[in-house]
Amino acid sequence: MLGTAAGGGFPQWNCACATCADPTLPPRTQDGLAISADGSNWYLVNASPDIRTQILATPVLRAGPGLRETPIRGVFLTDAELDHTLGLMMLREGAGLDVHAPPAVLAALRDDFAVRPMVGRYGAWTWSTVNSDQYVGGLRVKVLAVSNKQPKYVTGAAAGPWVVAYRFEDPATGGVLVYAPCLASWPEGFDEFVDGAAYVLLDGTFYDGGELAAKADATSKAQTVMGHLPIEASLDHIRKLSAAQPGTAWSYTHLNNTNPALNPATVQYAGIRAAGVKVPPDGTALEL
Ligand code: MLT
Ligand code: MN
Ligand code: ZN
């Protein structure tokens, strides 16, 4: 887990709230994963603006063995949001990467946030539509459309799906990881999508439905508008699924700076842990 915070990271540079100001809480970079079937070829899942720091902090991702070689082969995008795509620009010094994303995301990265034509002038990038079931780099990759939340920078309404969740299966070990950092609701088909998963990493942007309103003086519907199912709602689903399927480890990621779960001393954090769910820090390694 390269990063575990929502857009802006934690602490957020323009926020003076008590959580952001608490020097005892570990900082978190913007969410993303690096995943590998063989330990030498790696794929990023989302490319945050923190990607340079994340790569340098992760020994398996450091350059080599050749002078200009890197173990990073490609990128999977869950959506086109800037916290998940600005990092593509930061990777322009390389030879180019294979990027896999839903069609609406690929179109946005060509027409609205024109990273594709730009990085294409620096390297040999390829852009592929993710299929519902395919093999990439020795991993079986499945996608589920989870939301139609369109990035703010996209002008005009375009057809989605705008956000997907990924299910990565290692055919050698049978290990399964599901990554779903942006959930507008508990999606149709999600119970089946996580079936048999060893790890599920879930949208933990907000703890409750009024959090952003309380902090930013916005309307109480702010979270729904932002397209993030609050933890207090997803915990109920997790409790039900955990009872039926105790083999799955659940964690929250993409935490917003307003989220009380960033602080282990809060009752909200205690409630999450009581449900058997974790809030892992940046740098957490998961083995499938
Ligand atoms: C989100 O997750 O809702 C977006 O990243 C928000 C944003 O940064 O515009
Ligand atoms: Mn985000
Ligand atoms: Zn804050």
PDB file of C-alpha atoms and ligand atoms in Angstrom:
ATOM      1  CA  MET A   1       0.000   0.000   0.000  1.00  0.00           C
ATOM      2  CA  LEU A   2       1.932   3.011  -1.288  1.00  0.00           C
ATOM      3  CA  GLY A   3      -0.527   5.583   0.032  1.00  0.00           C
ATOM      4  CA  THR A   4      -3.702   5.527   2.111  1.00  0.00           C
ATOM      5  CA  ALA A   5      -5.078   9.101   2.142  1.00  0.00           C
ATOM      6  CA  ALA A   6      -7.681  10.817  -0.029  1.00  0.00           C
ATOM      7  CA  GLY A   7      -6.927  13.753  -2.343  1.00  0.00           C
ATOM      8  CA  GLY A   8      -4.668  16.257  -0.579  1.00  0.00           C
ATOM      9  CA  GLY A   9      -3.060  13.613   1.645  1.00  0.00           C
ATOM     10  CA  PHE A  10      -2.785  13.825   5.420  1.00  0.00           C
ATOM     11  CA  PRO A  11      -2.128  16.333   6.869  1.00  0.00           C
ATOM     12  CA  GLN A  12      -3.604  18.534   4.172  1.00  0.00           C
ATOM     13  CA  TRP A  13      -1.571  21.685   3.465  1.00  0.00           C
ATOM     14  CA  ASN A  14      -4.536  24.064   3.654  1.00  0.00           C
ATOM     15  CA  CYS A  15      -6.235  22.571   6.725  1.00  0.00           C
ATOM     16  CA  ALA A  16      -5.675  23.733  10.298  1.00  0.00           C
ATOM     17  CA  CYS A  17      -8.088  21.253  11.941  1.00  0.00           C
ATOM     18  CA  ALA A  18      -7.094  19.471  15.167  1.00  0.00           C
ATOM     19  CA  THR A  19      -6.394  16.196  13.323  1.00  0.00           C
ATOM     20  CA  CYS A  20      -4.125  17.821  10.723  1.00  0.00           C
ATOM     21  CA  ALA A  21      -2.350  19.786  13.461  1.00  0.00           C
ATOM     22  CA  ASP A  22      -1.654  16.694  15.629  1.00  0.00           C
ATOM     23  CA  PRO A  23       2.072  15.928  15.277  1.00  0.00           C
ATOM     24  CA  THR A  24       1.646  12.445  16.783  1.00  0.00           C
ATOM     25  CA  LEU A  25      -0.461  11.127  13.885  1.00  0.00           C
ATOM     26  CA  PRO A  26       1.525   9.495  11.049  1.00  0.00           C
ATOM     27  CA  PRO A  27       1.309  11.359   7.739  1.00  0.00           C
ATOM     28  CA  ARG A  28      -0.319   9.569   4.826  1.00  0.00           C
ATOM     29  CA  THR A  29       0.281  10.043   1.106  1.00  0.00           C
ATOM     30  CA  GLN A  30      -2.476   9.830  -1.504  1.00  0.00           C
ATOM     31  CA  ASP A  31      -3.801   6.356  -2.085  1.00  0.00           C
ATOM     32  CA  GLY A  32      -2.339   3.807  -4.442  1.00  0.00           C
ATOM     33  CA  LEU A  33      -0.925   0.298  -4.544  1.00  0.00           C
ATOM     34  CA  ALA A  34       1.953  -1.528  -6.166  1.00  0.00           C
ATOM     35  CA  ILE A  35       1.140  -5.132  -7.013  1.00  0.00           C
ATOM     36  CA  SER A  36       3.232  -7.979  -8.423  1.00  0.00           C
ATOM     37  CA  ALA A  37       2.781 -11.657  -9.244  1.00  0.00           C
ATOM     38  CA  ASP A  38       6.496 -12.473  -9.390  1.00  0.00           C
ATOM     39  CA  GLY A  39       8.188  -9.836  -7.229  1.00  0.00           C
ATOM     40  CA  SER A  40      10.123  -8.358 -10.132  1.00  0.00           C
ATOM     41  CA  ASN A  41       7.464  -6.908 -12.452  1.00  0.00           C
ATOM     42  CA  TRP A  42       5.239  -4.385 -10.677  1.00  0.00           C
ATOM     43  CA  TYR A  43       1.987  -2.623 -11.537  1.00  0.00           C
ATOM     44  CA  LEU A  44       0.730   0.535  -9.897  1.00  0.00           C
ATOM     45  CA  VAL A  45      -2.927   0.801  -9.012  1.00  0.00           C
ATOM     46  CA  ASN A  46      -3.553   4.541  -9.335  1.00  0.00           C
ATOM     47  CA  ALA A  47      -0.776   7.075  -9.777  1.00  0.00           C
ATOM     48  CA  SER A  48      -1.008   9.798  -7.145  1.00  0.00           C
ATOM     49  CA  PRO A  49       0.932  13.079  -7.214  1.00  0.00           C
ATOM     50  CA  ASP A  50       2.976  11.504  -4.384  1.00  0.00           C
ATOM     51  CA  ILE A  51       4.205   8.714  -6.664  1.00  0.00           C
ATOM     52  CA  ARG A  52       7.842   9.831  -6.715  1.00  0.00           C
ATOM     53  CA  THR A  53       8.091   9.788  -2.914  1.00  0.00           C
ATOM     54  CA  GLN A  54       6.190   6.497  -2.801  1.00  0.00           C
ATOM     55  CA  ILE A  55       8.521   4.796  -5.304  1.00  0.00           C
ATOM     56  CA  LEU A  56      11.628   6.030  -3.505  1.00  0.00           C
ATOM     57  CA  ALA A  57      10.207   4.782  -0.184  1.00  0.00           C
ATOM     58  CA  THR A  58       9.558   1.290  -1.600  1.00  0.00           C
ATOM     59  CA  PRO A  59      12.785  -0.724  -2.170  1.00  0.00           C
ATOM     60  CA  VAL A  60      11.183  -3.204  -4.645  1.00  0.00           C
ATOM     61  CA  LEU A  61      10.199  -0.288  -6.908  1.00  0.00           C
ATOM     62  CA  ARG A  62      13.630   1.364  -7.071  1.00  0.00           C
ATOM     63  CA  ALA A  63      15.318   1.586 -10.471  1.00  0.00           C
ATOM     64  CA  GLY A  64      17.558  -1.205 -11.786  1.00  0.00           C
ATOM     65  CA  PRO A  65      19.144  -3.590 -12.520  1.00  0.00           C
ATOM     66  CA  GLY A  66      20.052  -1.771 -15.759  1.00  0.00           C
ATOM     67  CA  LEU A  67      21.030   1.896 -15.632  1.00  0.00           C
ATOM     68  CA  ARG A  68      17.651   3.083 -16.979  1.00  0.00           C
ATOM     69  CA  GLU A  69      15.529   0.081 -15.987  1.00  0.00           C
ATOM     70  CA  THR A  70      12.625   0.120 -13.580  1.00  0.00           C
ATOM     71  CA  PRO A  71      10.487  -2.762 -12.289  1.00  0.00           C
ATOM     72  CA  ILE A  72       7.297  -0.736 -12.941  1.00  0.00           C
ATOM     73  CA  ARG A  73       5.510  -2.070 -16.026  1.00  0.00           C
ATOM     74  CA  GLY A  74       2.093  -0.509 -15.960  1.00  0.00           C
ATOM     75  CA  VAL A  75      -0.736   1.238 -14.150  1.00  0.00           C
ATOM     76  CA  PHE A  76      -4.350   0.353 -13.408  1.00  0.00           C
ATOM     77  CA  LEU A  77      -6.660   3.305 -12.803  1.00  0.00           C
ATOM     78  CA  THR A  78      -9.824   3.052 -10.716  1.00  0.00           C
ATOM     79  CA  ASP A  79     -11.007   6.463 -11.982  1.00  0.00           C
ATOM     80  CA  ALA A  80      -9.798   9.713 -13.557  1.00  0.00           C
ATOM     81  CA  GLU A  81      -9.662  11.840 -10.364  1.00  0.00           C
ATOM     82  CA  LEU A  82      -6.561  14.004 -10.057  1.00  0.00           C
ATOM     83  CA  ASP A  83      -5.420  12.264  -6.854  1.00  0.00           C
ATOM     84  CA  HIS A  84      -5.212   9.047  -8.899  1.00  0.00           C
ATOM     85  CA  THR A  85      -3.869  10.361 -12.210  1.00  0.00           C
ATOM     86  CA  LEU A  86      -1.547  13.347 -11.615  1.00  0.00           C
ATOM     87  CA  GLY A  87       1.233  10.841 -10.929  1.00  0.00           C
ATOM     88  CA  LEU A  88       1.195   9.763 -14.575  1.00  0.00           C
ATOM     89  CA  MET A  89       2.815  13.134 -15.362  1.00  0.00           C
ATOM     90  CA  MET A  90       5.470  12.452 -12.715  1.00  0.00           C
ATOM     91  CA  LEU A  91       6.403   9.211 -14.495  1.00  0.00           C
ATOM     92  CA  ARG A  92       7.240  10.928 -17.805  1.00  0.00           C
ATOM     93  CA  GLU A  93      11.002  10.466 -17.319  1.00  0.00           C
ATOM     94  CA  GLY A  94      10.594   6.711 -17.887  1.00  0.00           C
ATOM     95  CA  ALA A  95      10.262   4.884 -21.197  1.00  0.00           C
ATOM     96  CA  GLY A  96       6.470   4.821 -20.954  1.00  0.00           C
ATOM     97  CA  LEU A  97       3.994   2.508 -19.235  1.00  0.00           C
ATOM     98  CA  ASP A  98       0.964   0.385 -20.144  1.00  0.00           C
ATOM     99  CA  VAL A  99      -2.077   2.065 -18.619  1.00  0.00           C
ATOM    100  CA  HIS A 100      -5.318   0.145 -18.079  1.00  0.00           C
ATOM    101  CA  ALA A 101      -8.534   2.034 -17.339  1.00  0.00           C
ATOM    102  CA  PRO A 102     -12.253   2.203 -18.117  1.00  0.00           C
ATOM    103  CA  PRO A 103     -13.220   3.942 -21.413  1.00  0.00           C
ATOM    104  CA  ALA A 104     -14.591   7.126 -19.785  1.00  0.00           C
ATOM    105  CA  VAL A 105     -11.324   7.527 -17.840  1.00  0.00           C
ATOM    106  CA  LEU A 106      -9.200   7.031 -20.975  1.00  0.00           C
ATOM    107  CA  ALA A 107     -11.313   9.642 -22.793  1.00  0.00           C
ATOM    108  CA  ALA A 108     -10.978  12.143 -19.911  1.00  0.00           C
ATOM    109  CA  LEU A 109      -7.199  11.687 -19.908  1.00  0.00           C
ATOM    110  CA  ARG A 110      -7.155  12.502 -23.615  1.00  0.00           C
ATOM    111  CA  ASP A 111      -9.675  15.337 -23.819  1.00  0.00           C
ATOM    112  CA  ASP A 112     -10.072  17.011 -20.403  1.00  0.00           C
ATOM    113  CA  PHE A 113      -6.865  16.401 -18.412  1.00  0.00           C
ATOM    114  CA  ALA A 114      -4.732  15.782 -21.484  1.00  0.00           C
ATOM    115  CA  VAL A 115      -2.047  13.616 -19.903  1.00  0.00           C
ATOM    116  CA  ARG A 116      -2.126  11.129 -22.789  1.00  0.00           C
ATOM    117  CA  PRO A 117      -1.009  13.471 -25.585  1.00  0.00           C
ATOM    118  CA  MET A 118       1.494  15.060 -23.191  1.00  0.00           C
ATOM    119  CA  VAL A 119       3.299  11.978 -21.837  1.00  0.00           C
ATOM    120  CA  GLY A 120       3.044  10.431 -25.298  1.00  0.00           C
ATOM    121  CA  ARG A 121       5.630  12.962 -26.427  1.00  0.00           C
ATOM    122  CA  TYR A 122       8.051  11.726 -23.730  1.00  0.00           C
ATOM    123  CA  GLY A 123       7.731   7.948 -24.062  1.00  0.00           C
ATOM    124  CA  ALA A 124       5.972   4.932 -25.580  1.00  0.00           C
ATOM    125  CA  TRP A 125       2.844   4.854 -23.443  1.00  0.00           C
ATOM    126  CA  THR A 126      -0.028   2.487 -24.248  1.00  0.00           C
ATOM    127  CA  TRP A 127      -3.645   2.979 -23.143  1.00  0.00           C
ATOM    128  CA  SER A 128      -5.969  -0.017 -22.872  1.00  0.00           C
ATOM    129  CA  THR A 129      -9.577  -0.452 -21.875  1.00  0.00           C
ATOM    130  CA  VAL A 130      -9.875  -2.806 -18.934  1.00  0.00           C
ATOM    131  CA  ASN A 131     -11.877  -5.934 -19.707  1.00  0.00           C
ATOM    132  CA  SER A 132     -14.151  -7.572 -17.177  1.00  0.00           C
ATOM    133  CA  ASP A 133     -11.695 -10.477 -16.933  1.00  0.00           C
ATOM    134  CA  GLN A 134      -8.126 -10.504 -18.289  1.00  0.00           C
ATOM    135  CA  TYR A 135      -4.551 -11.521 -17.452  1.00  0.00           C
ATOM    136  CA  VAL A 136      -1.906  -8.829 -17.025  1.00  0.00           C
ATOM    137  CA  GLY A 137       1.620  -9.490 -15.766  1.00  0.00           C
ATOM    138  CA  GLY A 138       0.685 -12.951 -14.496  1.00  0.00           C
ATOM    139  CA  LEU A 139      -2.297 -11.656 -12.511  1.00  0.00           C
ATOM    140  CA  ARG A 140      -5.931 -12.326 -13.267  1.00  0.00           C
ATOM    141  CA  VAL A 141      -7.636  -8.924 -13.223  1.00  0.00           C
ATOM    142  CA  LYS A 142     -11.378  -8.414 -12.897  1.00  0.00           C
ATOM    143  CA  VAL A 143     -13.241  -5.107 -12.758  1.00  0.00           C
ATOM    144  CA  LEU A 144     -16.586  -4.034 -11.396  1.00  0.00           C
ATOM    145  CA  ALA A 145     -18.220  -0.706 -12.230  1.00  0.00           C
ATOM    146  CA  VAL A 146     -18.943   0.898  -8.861  1.00  0.00           C
ATOM    147  CA  SER A 147     -19.918   4.520  -9.469  1.00  0.00           C
ATOM    148  CA  ASN A 148     -20.662   7.240 -11.984  1.00  0.00           C
ATOM    149  CA  LYS A 149     -18.955  10.013 -10.086  1.00  0.00           C
ATOM    150  CA  GLN A 150     -17.385  12.191 -12.759  1.00  0.00           C
ATOM    151  CA  PRO A 151     -14.306  14.299 -11.948  1.00  0.00           C
ATOM    152  CA  LYS A 152     -15.033  17.991 -11.376  1.00  0.00           C
ATOM    153  CA  TYR A 153     -12.601  19.005 -14.126  1.00  0.00           C
ATOM    154  CA  VAL A 154     -14.535  17.111 -16.819  1.00  0.00           C
ATOM    155  CA  THR A 155     -16.823  19.575 -18.565  1.00  0.00           C
ATOM    156  CA  GLY A 156     -20.176  18.268 -19.760  1.00  0.00           C
ATOM    157  CA  ALA A 157     -21.769  14.975 -18.821  1.00  0.00           C
ATOM    158  CA  ALA A 158     -20.187  11.894 -20.368  1.00  0.00           C
ATOM    159  CA  ALA A 159     -21.345   8.290 -20.088  1.00  0.00           C
ATOM    160  CA  GLY A 160     -19.637   6.175 -17.416  1.00  0.00           C
ATOM    161  CA  PRO A 161     -18.858   4.028 -15.651  1.00  0.00           C
ATOM    162  CA  TRP A 162     -16.422   6.553 -14.197  1.00  0.00           C
ATOM    163  CA  VAL A 163     -15.200   4.468 -11.265  1.00  0.00           C
ATOM    164  CA  VAL A 164     -14.333   0.779 -11.029  1.00  0.00           C
ATOM    165  CA  ALA A 165     -13.089  -1.603  -8.350  1.00  0.00           C
ATOM    166  CA  TYR A 166     -10.354  -4.143  -9.141  1.00  0.00           C
ATOM    167  CA  ARG A 167     -10.087  -7.782  -8.143  1.00  0.00           C
ATOM    168  CA  PHE A 168      -6.557  -9.161  -8.534  1.00  0.00           C
ATOM    169  CA  GLU A 169      -6.056 -12.915  -8.361  1.00  0.00           C
ATOM    170  CA  ASP A 170      -2.695 -14.655  -8.266  1.00  0.00           C
ATOM    171  CA  PRO A 171      -3.270 -17.872 -10.234  1.00  0.00           C
ATOM    172  CA  ALA A 172      -0.211 -19.461  -8.567  1.00  0.00           C
ATOM    173  CA  THR A 173      -1.373 -19.039  -4.963  1.00  0.00           C
ATOM    174  CA  GLY A 174      -5.116 -18.452  -5.448  1.00  0.00           C
ATOM    175  CA  GLY A 175      -4.725 -15.265  -3.387  1.00  0.00           C
ATOM    176  CA  VAL A 176      -7.212 -12.485  -4.065  1.00  0.00           C
ATOM    177  CA  LEU A 177      -7.075  -8.741  -3.324  1.00  0.00           C
ATOM    178  CA  VAL A 178      -9.949  -6.321  -3.999  1.00  0.00           C
ATOM    179  CA  TYR A 179      -9.216  -2.591  -4.282  1.00  0.00           C
ATOM    180  CA  ALA A 180     -12.180  -0.212  -4.062  1.00  0.00           C
ATOM    181  CA  PRO A 181     -11.035   3.234  -2.849  1.00  0.00           C
ATOM    182  CA  CYS A 182     -14.103   5.055  -4.261  1.00  0.00           C
ATOM    183  CA  LEU A 183     -17.578   3.709  -3.541  1.00  0.00           C
ATOM    184  CA  ALA A 184     -20.634   5.944  -3.918  1.00  0.00           C
ATOM    185  CA  SER A 185     -22.804   3.214  -2.399  1.00  0.00           C
ATOM    186  CA  TRP A 186     -22.508  -0.517  -1.661  1.00  0.00           C
ATOM    187  CA  PRO A 187     -22.509  -1.499  -5.326  1.00  0.00           C
ATOM    188  CA  GLU A 188     -24.681  -4.076  -7.034  1.00  0.00           C
ATOM    189  CA  GLY A 189     -22.665  -7.298  -7.342  1.00  0.00           C
ATOM    190  CA  PHE A 190     -20.016  -6.255  -4.795  1.00  0.00           C
ATOM    191  CA  ASP A 191     -20.745  -9.135  -2.359  1.00  0.00           C
ATOM    192  CA  GLU A 192     -19.939 -11.592  -5.169  1.00  0.00           C
ATOM    193  CA  PHE A 193     -16.948  -9.494  -6.313  1.00  0.00           C
ATOM    194  CA  VAL A 194     -15.258  -9.832  -2.892  1.00  0.00           C
ATOM    195  CA  ASP A 195     -16.174 -13.498  -2.493  1.00  0.00           C
ATOM    196  CA  GLY A 196     -13.097 -15.507  -1.459  1.00  0.00           C
ATOM    197  CA  ALA A 197     -10.843 -12.429  -1.189  1.00  0.00           C
ATOM    198  CA  ALA A 198      -7.993 -12.519   1.324  1.00  0.00           C
ATOM    199  CA  TYR A 199      -7.952  -8.704   1.487  1.00  0.00           C
ATOM    200  CA  VAL A 200     -10.488  -6.027   0.640  1.00  0.00           C
ATOM    201  CA  LEU A 201      -9.319  -2.391   0.692  1.00  0.00           C
ATOM    202  CA  LEU A 202     -12.309  -0.109   0.850  1.00  0.00           C
ATOM    203  CA  ASP A 203     -13.283   3.547   0.543  1.00  0.00           C
ATOM    204  CA  GLY A 204     -12.630   5.080   3.972  1.00  0.00           C
ATOM    205  CA  THR A 205     -12.818   8.740   2.891  1.00  0.00           C
ATOM    206  CA  PHE A 206     -15.374   9.829   5.484  1.00  0.00           C
ATOM    207  CA  TYR A 207     -16.486   8.271   8.750  1.00  0.00           C
ATOM    208  CA  ASP A 208     -19.989   9.721   8.857  1.00  0.00           C
ATOM    209  CA  GLY A 209     -22.484  11.514   6.646  1.00  0.00           C
ATOM    210  CA  GLY A 210     -22.025  14.959   8.166  1.00  0.00           C
ATOM    211  CA  GLU A 211     -18.265  15.108   8.604  1.00  0.00           C
ATOM    212  CA  LEU A 212     -17.412  17.413   5.729  1.00  0.00           C
ATOM    213  CA  ALA A 213     -20.364  19.669   6.566  1.00  0.00           C
ATOM    214  CA  ALA A 214     -19.143  20.022  10.157  1.00  0.00           C
ATOM    215  CA  LYS A 215     -15.625  20.935   9.095  1.00  0.00           C
ATOM    216  CA  ALA A 216     -16.120  22.916   5.929  1.00  0.00           C
ATOM    217  CA  ASP A 217     -19.531  24.422   6.578  1.00  0.00           C
ATOM    218  CA  ALA A 218     -20.878  22.824   3.431  1.00  0.00           C
ATOM    219  CA  THR A 219     -24.284  21.231   3.068  1.00  0.00           C
ATOM    220  CA  SER A 220     -24.994  18.015   4.961  1.00  0.00           C
ATOM    221  CA  LYS A 221     -25.265  16.226   1.618  1.00  0.00           C
ATOM    222  CA  ALA A 222     -21.634  16.977   0.809  1.00  0.00           C
ATOM    223  CA  GLN A 223     -20.401  13.392   1.053  1.00  0.00           C
ATOM    224  CA  THR A 224     -23.115  12.030  -1.202  1.00  0.00           C
ATOM    225  CA  VAL A 225     -22.223  14.708  -3.717  1.00  0.00           C
ATOM    226  CA  MET A 226     -18.558  13.731  -3.380  1.00  0.00           C
ATOM    227  CA  GLY A 227     -19.539  10.124  -4.064  1.00  0.00           C
ATOM    228  CA  HIS A 228     -18.084   8.415  -1.013  1.00  0.00           C
ATOM    229  CA  LEU A 229     -20.044   5.942   1.075  1.00  0.00           C
ATOM    230  CA  PRO A 230     -19.269   6.787   4.738  1.00  0.00           C
ATOM    231  CA  ILE A 231     -17.554   4.179   6.922  1.00  0.00           C
ATOM    232  CA  GLU A 232     -20.509   4.057   9.317  1.00  0.00           C
ATOM    233  CA  ALA A 233     -22.612   2.742   6.411  1.00  0.00           C
ATOM    234  CA  SER A 234     -20.075   0.316   4.908  1.00  0.00           C
ATOM    235  CA  LEU A 235     -19.268  -1.164   8.348  1.00  0.00           C
ATOM    236  CA  ASP A 236     -22.770  -2.685   8.484  1.00  0.00           C
ATOM    237  CA  HIS A 237     -22.148  -4.490   5.186  1.00  0.00           C
ATOM    238  CA  ILE A 238     -18.723  -5.665   6.355  1.00  0.00           C
ATOM    239  CA  ARG A 239     -20.138  -7.032   9.618  1.00  0.00           C
ATOM    240  CA  LYS A 240     -22.697  -9.087   7.680  1.00  0.00           C
ATOM    241  CA  LEU A 241     -20.173 -10.420   5.167  1.00  0.00           C
ATOM    242  CA  SER A 242     -17.537 -11.137   7.842  1.00  0.00           C
ATOM    243  CA  ALA A 243     -19.961 -13.360   9.740  1.00  0.00           C
ATOM    244  CA  ALA A 244     -20.524 -15.472   6.615  1.00  0.00           C
ATOM    245  CA  GLN A 245     -16.913 -15.299   5.403  1.00  0.00           C
ATOM    246  CA  PRO A 246     -14.399 -14.927   8.226  1.00  0.00           C
ATOM    247  CA  GLY A 247     -11.376 -15.501   5.949  1.00  0.00           C
ATOM    248  CA  THR A 248     -11.461 -11.991   4.465  1.00  0.00           C
ATOM    249  CA  ALA A 249      -9.406  -9.177   6.032  1.00  0.00           C
ATOM    250  CA  TRP A 250     -11.036  -5.757   5.555  1.00  0.00           C
ATOM    251  CA  SER A 251      -9.223  -2.414   5.616  1.00  0.00           C
ATOM    252  CA  TYR A 252     -10.053   1.209   4.915  1.00  0.00           C
ATOM    253  CA  THR A 253      -7.980   3.414   2.633  1.00  0.00           C
ATOM    254  CA  HIS A 254      -8.375   6.819   0.865  1.00  0.00           C
ATOM    255  CA  LEU A 255      -8.895   8.545   4.251  1.00  0.00           C
ATOM    256  CA  ASN A 256      -9.796  12.213   4.064  1.00  0.00           C
ATOM    257  CA  ASN A 257      -8.097  14.635   6.457  1.00  0.00           C
ATOM    258  CA  THR A 258     -11.495  15.228   8.129  1.00  0.00           C
ATOM    259  CA  ASN A 259     -11.846  11.561   9.115  1.00  0.00           C
ATOM    260  CA  PRO A 260     -11.664  10.939  12.903  1.00  0.00           C
ATOM    261  CA  ALA A 261     -10.476   7.389  12.130  1.00  0.00           C
ATOM    262  CA  LEU A 262      -7.055   8.915  11.366  1.00  0.00           C
ATOM    263  CA  ASN A 263      -6.660   9.195  15.137  1.00  0.00           C
ATOM    264  CA  PRO A 264      -6.433   5.852  17.020  1.00  0.00           C
ATOM    265  CA  ALA A 265      -7.634   7.634  20.198  1.00  0.00           C
ATOM    266  CA  THR A 266     -11.141   8.297  18.793  1.00  0.00           C
ATOM    267  CA  VAL A 267     -14.307   6.264  19.432  1.00  0.00           C
ATOM    268  CA  GLN A 268     -14.744   6.028  15.654  1.00  0.00           C
ATOM    269  CA  TYR A 269     -11.381   4.269  15.282  1.00  0.00           C
ATOM    270  CA  ALA A 270     -12.258   1.962  18.176  1.00  0.00           C
ATOM    271  CA  GLY A 271     -15.573   1.084  16.486  1.00  0.00           C
ATOM    272  CA  ILE A 272     -13.801   0.162  13.255  1.00  0.00           C
ATOM    273  CA  ARG A 273     -11.331  -2.071  15.090  1.00  0.00           C
ATOM    274  CA  ALA A 274     -14.168  -3.642  17.119  1.00  0.00           C
ATOM    275  CA  ALA A 275     -15.715  -4.705  13.794  1.00  0.00           C
ATOM    276  CA  GLY A 276     -12.408  -6.421  12.959  1.00  0.00           C
ATOM    277  CA  VAL A 277     -11.499  -3.832  10.310  1.00  0.00           C
ATOM    278  CA  LYS A 278      -8.086  -2.135  10.031  1.00  0.00           C
ATOM    279  CA  VAL A 279      -6.865   1.314   8.984  1.00  0.00           C
ATOM    280  CA  PRO A 280      -3.379   0.364   7.769  1.00  0.00           C
ATOM    281  CA  PRO A 281      -0.621   2.951   7.355  1.00  0.00           C
ATOM    282  CA  ASP A 282       1.327   3.756   4.189  1.00  0.00           C
ATOM    283  CA  GLY A 283       3.899   1.081   3.423  1.00  0.00           C
ATOM    284  CA  THR A 284       1.774  -1.856   4.573  1.00  0.00           C
ATOM    285  CA  ALA A 285       2.718  -5.035   2.664  1.00  0.00           C
ATOM    286  CA  LEU A 286       0.092  -7.674   1.881  1.00  0.00           C
ATOM    287  CA  GLU A 287       1.017 -11.166   0.704  1.00  0.00           C
ATOM    288  CA  LEU A 288      -1.568 -13.215  -1.172  1.00  0.00           C
TER     289      LEU A 288
HETATM  290  C1  MLT B   1     -12.576  12.226  -4.555  1.00  0.00           C
HETATM  291  O1  MLT B   1     -12.047  11.185  -4.194  1.00  0.00           O
HETATM  292  O2  MLT B   1     -13.734  12.501  -4.269  1.00  0.00           O
HETATM  293  C2  MLT B   1     -11.820  13.173  -5.405  1.00  0.00           C
HETATM  294  O3  MLT B   1     -10.495  12.774  -5.464  1.00  0.00           O
HETATM  295  C3  MLT B   1     -12.013  14.545  -4.901  1.00  0.00           C
HETATM  296  C4  MLT B   1     -11.121  15.497  -5.602  1.00  0.00           C
HETATM  297  O4  MLT B   1      -9.923  15.542  -5.280  1.00  0.00           O
HETATM  298  O5  MLT B   1     -11.584  16.241  -6.473  1.00  0.00           O
HETATM  299 MN    MN B   2     -10.010  10.893  -4.247  1.00  0.00          MN
HETATM  300 ZN    ZN B   3      -7.582  18.753   8.580  1.00  0.00          ZN
END
